[in-house]
Amino acid sequence: MEKLIKTCLFTLLLMVINNAAQAQTYTITGSVKDQQGAPVYFAVVNLKNTNIYSTTDQKGEFSIKLPGGQNELEISCLGYVTETITLDPAKNTNQNANQNANQNANQNAKTHLNIILKQATLEINEIVVTAKQTQSKQGTSSYRIGQDAIKQVQAMSLTDIMQLLPGNKITPPDLNSVNQVDIRNASTTASSINSFGTSVVVDGTPMNNDANMQSSNPATGASGGKNTVNKGIDLRSIPASNVESVEVIAGVPSAKYGNITSGTILINRKAGYTPLYTSINLNPTSYQIGASKGFKLAKGNGYLNTDIDYTYSNNRPTEKASYYQRLNAGVRWTTTIDNKKNWTNTTSLSFGTGKDGLKAEKDRVTPNYSNTENSNIALTLNGRLNLLGNFSYNAGVNYSKQSSYFQNETSGPVPMIQPSESGTYFTTYSPLNFMQKTSIEGGPLNLYARADASQMLATPSLEISFLTGAEYSYSKNTGKGRVTMGDAVTQANLPGSRSALFHELPASAYLALYHETDIKKKGENSDYLLRLGGRYDYMNNRFHLFSPRLSFSAKYYKKIRFRAAYGLSYKAPSMLNMYPGPVYFDLTNLSYYHNDPASRLAIVTTYVYQPQNTHLKPSRGETFEAGIDLESNDISIRVTAYSKNITGGITSFDRLMILEKQNYRIVSQPQGQQPQVEEIPGDITYLPRVYSQYVNNQELRTNGIEVSIEPPRIAATNTSFMITGSYVKSSDFKSLPVLRSSSINTNSQGNRYGEYQSTTYHRSVASSNVTLIQHIPAIRLVVTFIAELNLYQKRSADNPSIYATGYYDKRGEYFQIPEQERESEQYQDLKLPEHTYDYQDPPFYPNFHLQIRKETKYGHSFSMYANNCLWYNPEYVNDVNNQRIRLNSRISFGFGISIKL
């Protein structure tokens, strides 16, 4: 196999050398203007699916050097419709524009183009209000969501935008719950593993959640408040008002994207000139107010784009205690640094703050209160220039100040104890009711840098492009840490963290090198693309990882395309995975509670255990997909089958620890003083306690198929349809056995801990959306009606058993239970509930949604939506738990206004 690979590479090298002398290039010059004839400054002229680009100057003029043969240019600018122009020098024509090539495609020959860009309004004939599957250089199975689609769904955050993807359900806005992306997954128990491995990249810089440690119990990973510890990015924090477009790579990403196991989301924010827009979106629980404007700076200094967005939400219209609040503001300066080198740069400064809270109301029975705040500031640079071919770079620094505070009224009395070291402590008791408080102060700091260069070599038969780059990421939590306080702290006999100093923990970092070679071959009636990519990651100063990324596509007669891709990727453990902090166990040796507070005494032995998680490895993602695209007579059909396997997913695993408790007895009871006590010789009780440790324990296997069909548009009424379908089957499995405490105490043996075989859980979901789009350009109106069909849902488990395979006794000794005895009476305390693995799945049910947007000739727009617009709420009875379940949410609606000034 190795010899064959070397032979192929040597043959390819000979082909390149042999044809290099015959390589042809030609230069295109042109001007870009709007419909009124004014030059369009800073329009991007890009050779489609490559890194070759140019930008227009103040006169709207550009120059770009292209390889020989047929090429496709994409001309785009903020606020305008993207134009695609096909150039074929051999035929001396420009196929998509009313221009004639001035010269033949001799080496360095020049052709001049005059390009007119249309303003992006509802007055144009064709608009796209759905997620559009595209062929992208960034990866396979990419879905692009543009401005019209974002406006049509009246998006407040990235959560609303992601509902446009195939297989995702349209749900009422919910800003009071953590929202995370879950690409190509049907499992509900492994959604955190899947979302943690999805990268969200904003203007070329990845958002990083690895240093987030806002957990009230790091031993189990329980998140304090509504943080996303050990999970993906909270999509609520990303406002939609400043988003120009979103590309979702659901398949195999380019080799330039790392620290992932499950896809990548690329977000492009608005940068360039725009009029002043003010907008407001309303629904029964939330409102969002925003404003944005792009300024053209004097003396050719580029554009300054600014935006501000404020959002507030309550849990329910009648519930004001639970709330979410968000404020975002940003400034982006885009300019040309050097015209000769075609060097453009965008400098971005962003600020955001969000609050998740529970107000303490006077009429509440218990005055509980919680508040989670996250303030963030980020400075990023990204640019491109003609250096080493085409050179691009990204650099950014991102700092967050995270604060979580929880106050809960707790019933006492309990021993007042807060030791930081193992030992036996004499203390007293808390009041009958007391306030327990936890404060977590975090300060994640993320540094990021990436640089790559691309070159292209064209021969009469081949077009070869190369991309080579390096990437570095650094994450450190500079926060004070976690502290628990109050009148009493932590009830005895319960594990939990009391304190941790975040700034003393080691940082997390990775360095990566990547390369990608694209080989294109064009025939008379065929096009072929072979993409060979690879990535090397050095993670956390320990792991050397290599990730191949390969894809191939073949297109025939411009009507049918076959494609396939394969890729590996890795996701590093988070800082909380590596350094969760100590676990505390409090055992009460003696409890003496007296009416006189001065006479009360509690003796508590505390064990402090620090888990060591150096065994953790990065999770591994493996993806394979294949597809076919058909385009004929204005109909488009795309079918993609995929298989995704995440192994080594990091989850918490219960381990058993046997602790010794020395019992005491009271010797004397002086009046008004604590009693005198002594140890009871030989009277030691052995108590089992469970603690959680992070392990590479979970595997998530997903197979699925996605279908999208675009029938011919009805020209007479300008009516179009989109049919999407998705079938996903996910199976998740934990390699280590499950440990559970027995449900009752046996007379002689005390509480036992049963060990149960791991079970593979399956969940299959099939759904389809039929979208009708009625667009009337004459009155600038677009109406979208979506029939959401929930076709099928099924859950099952492989070889489930409610009987323990073994158990640990009170001394921690393990006993295997013979298979023929597991159902016997002596092990009934270890038996799980009868219906643990029984499922009843919902029947088929539809849902219907309506979206309307109207635009005036002055650029103002008005929109409304109604989810479950037919108010259809079927019900069924779940016989397993004897509950009546309502399908679909109640009707929900919202209104939006955008004013152009």
CSV table of N, CA, C and O in Angstrom, one decimal, residues 366 368 407-414 430-437 488 491:
chain,number,residue,atom,x,y,z
A,366,THR,N,-39.9,30.5,49.7
A,366,THR,CA,-38.4,30.5,50.0
A,366,THR,C,-37.7,31.6,49.1
A,366,THR,O,-37.9,31.6,47.9
A,368,ASN,N,-35.2,32.2,47.4
A,368,ASN,CA,-34.1,31.7,46.6
A,368,ASN,C,-33.7,32.8,45.6
A,368,ASN,O,-34.6,33.4,45.1
A,407,GLN,N,-28.1,31.6,46.0
A,407,GLN,CA,-28.5,31.7,47.4
A,407,GLN,C,-29.8,30.8,47.6
A,407,GLN,O,-30.8,31.1,46.9
A,408,ASN,N,-29.7,29.9,48.4
A,408,ASN,CA,-30.8,29.0,48.6
A,408,ASN,C,-31.1,28.8,50.1
A,408,ASN,O,-30.2,28.6,50.9
A,409,GLU,N,-32.4,28.9,50.5
A,409,GLU,CA,-32.8,28.7,51.9
A,409,GLU,C,-32.8,27.2,52.1
A,409,GLU,O,-33.5,26.4,51.3
A,410,THR,N,-32.1,26.7,53.1
A,410,THR,CA,-32.0,25.3,53.4
A,410,THR,C,-32.5,25.0,54.8
A,410,THR,O,-32.3,25.7,55.7
A,411,SER,N,-33.1,23.8,55.0
A,411,SER,CA,-33.6,23.4,56.3
A,411,SER,C,-32.5,22.8,57.1
A,411,SER,O,-31.7,22.0,56.6
A,412,GLY,N,-32.5,23.1,58.4
A,412,GLY,CA,-31.5,22.6,59.3
A,412,GLY,C,-32.2,21.8,60.4
A,412,GLY,O,-33.4,21.5,60.2
A,413,PRO,N,-31.5,21.5,61.5
A,413,PRO,CA,-30.1,21.9,61.7
A,413,PRO,C,-29.2,20.9,61.1
A,413,PRO,O,-29.5,19.7,61.0
A,414,VAL,N,-28.0,21.4,60.6
A,414,VAL,CA,-26.9,20.5,60.1
A,414,VAL,C,-25.6,21.0,60.7
A,414,VAL,O,-25.5,22.2,61.1
A,430,SER,N,-26.2,24.5,62.7
A,430,SER,CA,-26.8,25.7,62.0
A,430,SER,C,-28.2,25.9,62.6
A,430,SER,O,-28.8,25.1,63.3
A,431,PRO,N,-28.8,27.1,62.2
A,431,PRO,CA,-30.2,27.4,62.6
A,431,PRO,C,-31.1,26.4,61.9
A,431,PRO,O,-30.7,25.6,61.0
A,432,LEU,N,-32.4,26.4,62.3
A,432,LEU,CA,-33.4,25.5,61.7
A,432,LEU,C,-33.6,25.8,60.2
A,432,LEU,O,-33.8,24.9,59.4
A,433,ASN,N,-33.4,27.1,59.8
A,433,ASN,CA,-33.4,27.5,58.4
A,433,ASN,C,-32.2,28.4,58.2
A,433,ASN,O,-32.0,29.3,59.1
A,434,PHE,N,-31.5,28.2,57.2
A,434,PHE,CA,-30.3,29.0,57.0
A,434,PHE,C,-30.1,29.2,55.4
A,434,PHE,O,-30.7,28.5,54.6
A,435,MET,N,-29.3,30.2,55.1
A,435,MET,CA,-29.0,30.5,53.7
A,435,MET,C,-27.7,29.9,53.4
A,435,MET,O,-26.7,30.2,54.0
A,436,GLN,N,-27.7,29.1,52.3
A,436,GLN,CA,-26.4,28.6,51.8
A,436,GLN,C,-26.1,29.3,50.5
A,436,GLN,O,-26.9,29.4,49.6
A,437,LYS,N,-24.9,29.8,50.4
A,437,LYS,CA,-24.5,30.7,49.3
A,437,LYS,C,-23.2,30.1,48.6
A,437,LYS,O,-22.3,29.6,49.2
A,488,ALA,N,-24.4,28.2,57.2
A,488,ALA,CA,-23.9,26.8,57.2
A,488,ALA,C,-23.5,26.4,55.8
A,488,ALA,O,-24.0,27.0,54.9
A,491,GLN,N,-24.3,20.3,53.6
A,491,GLN,CA,-24.8,19.3,54.5
A,491,GLN,C,-23.9,18.2,54.6
A,491,GLN,O,-23.2,17.8,53.7
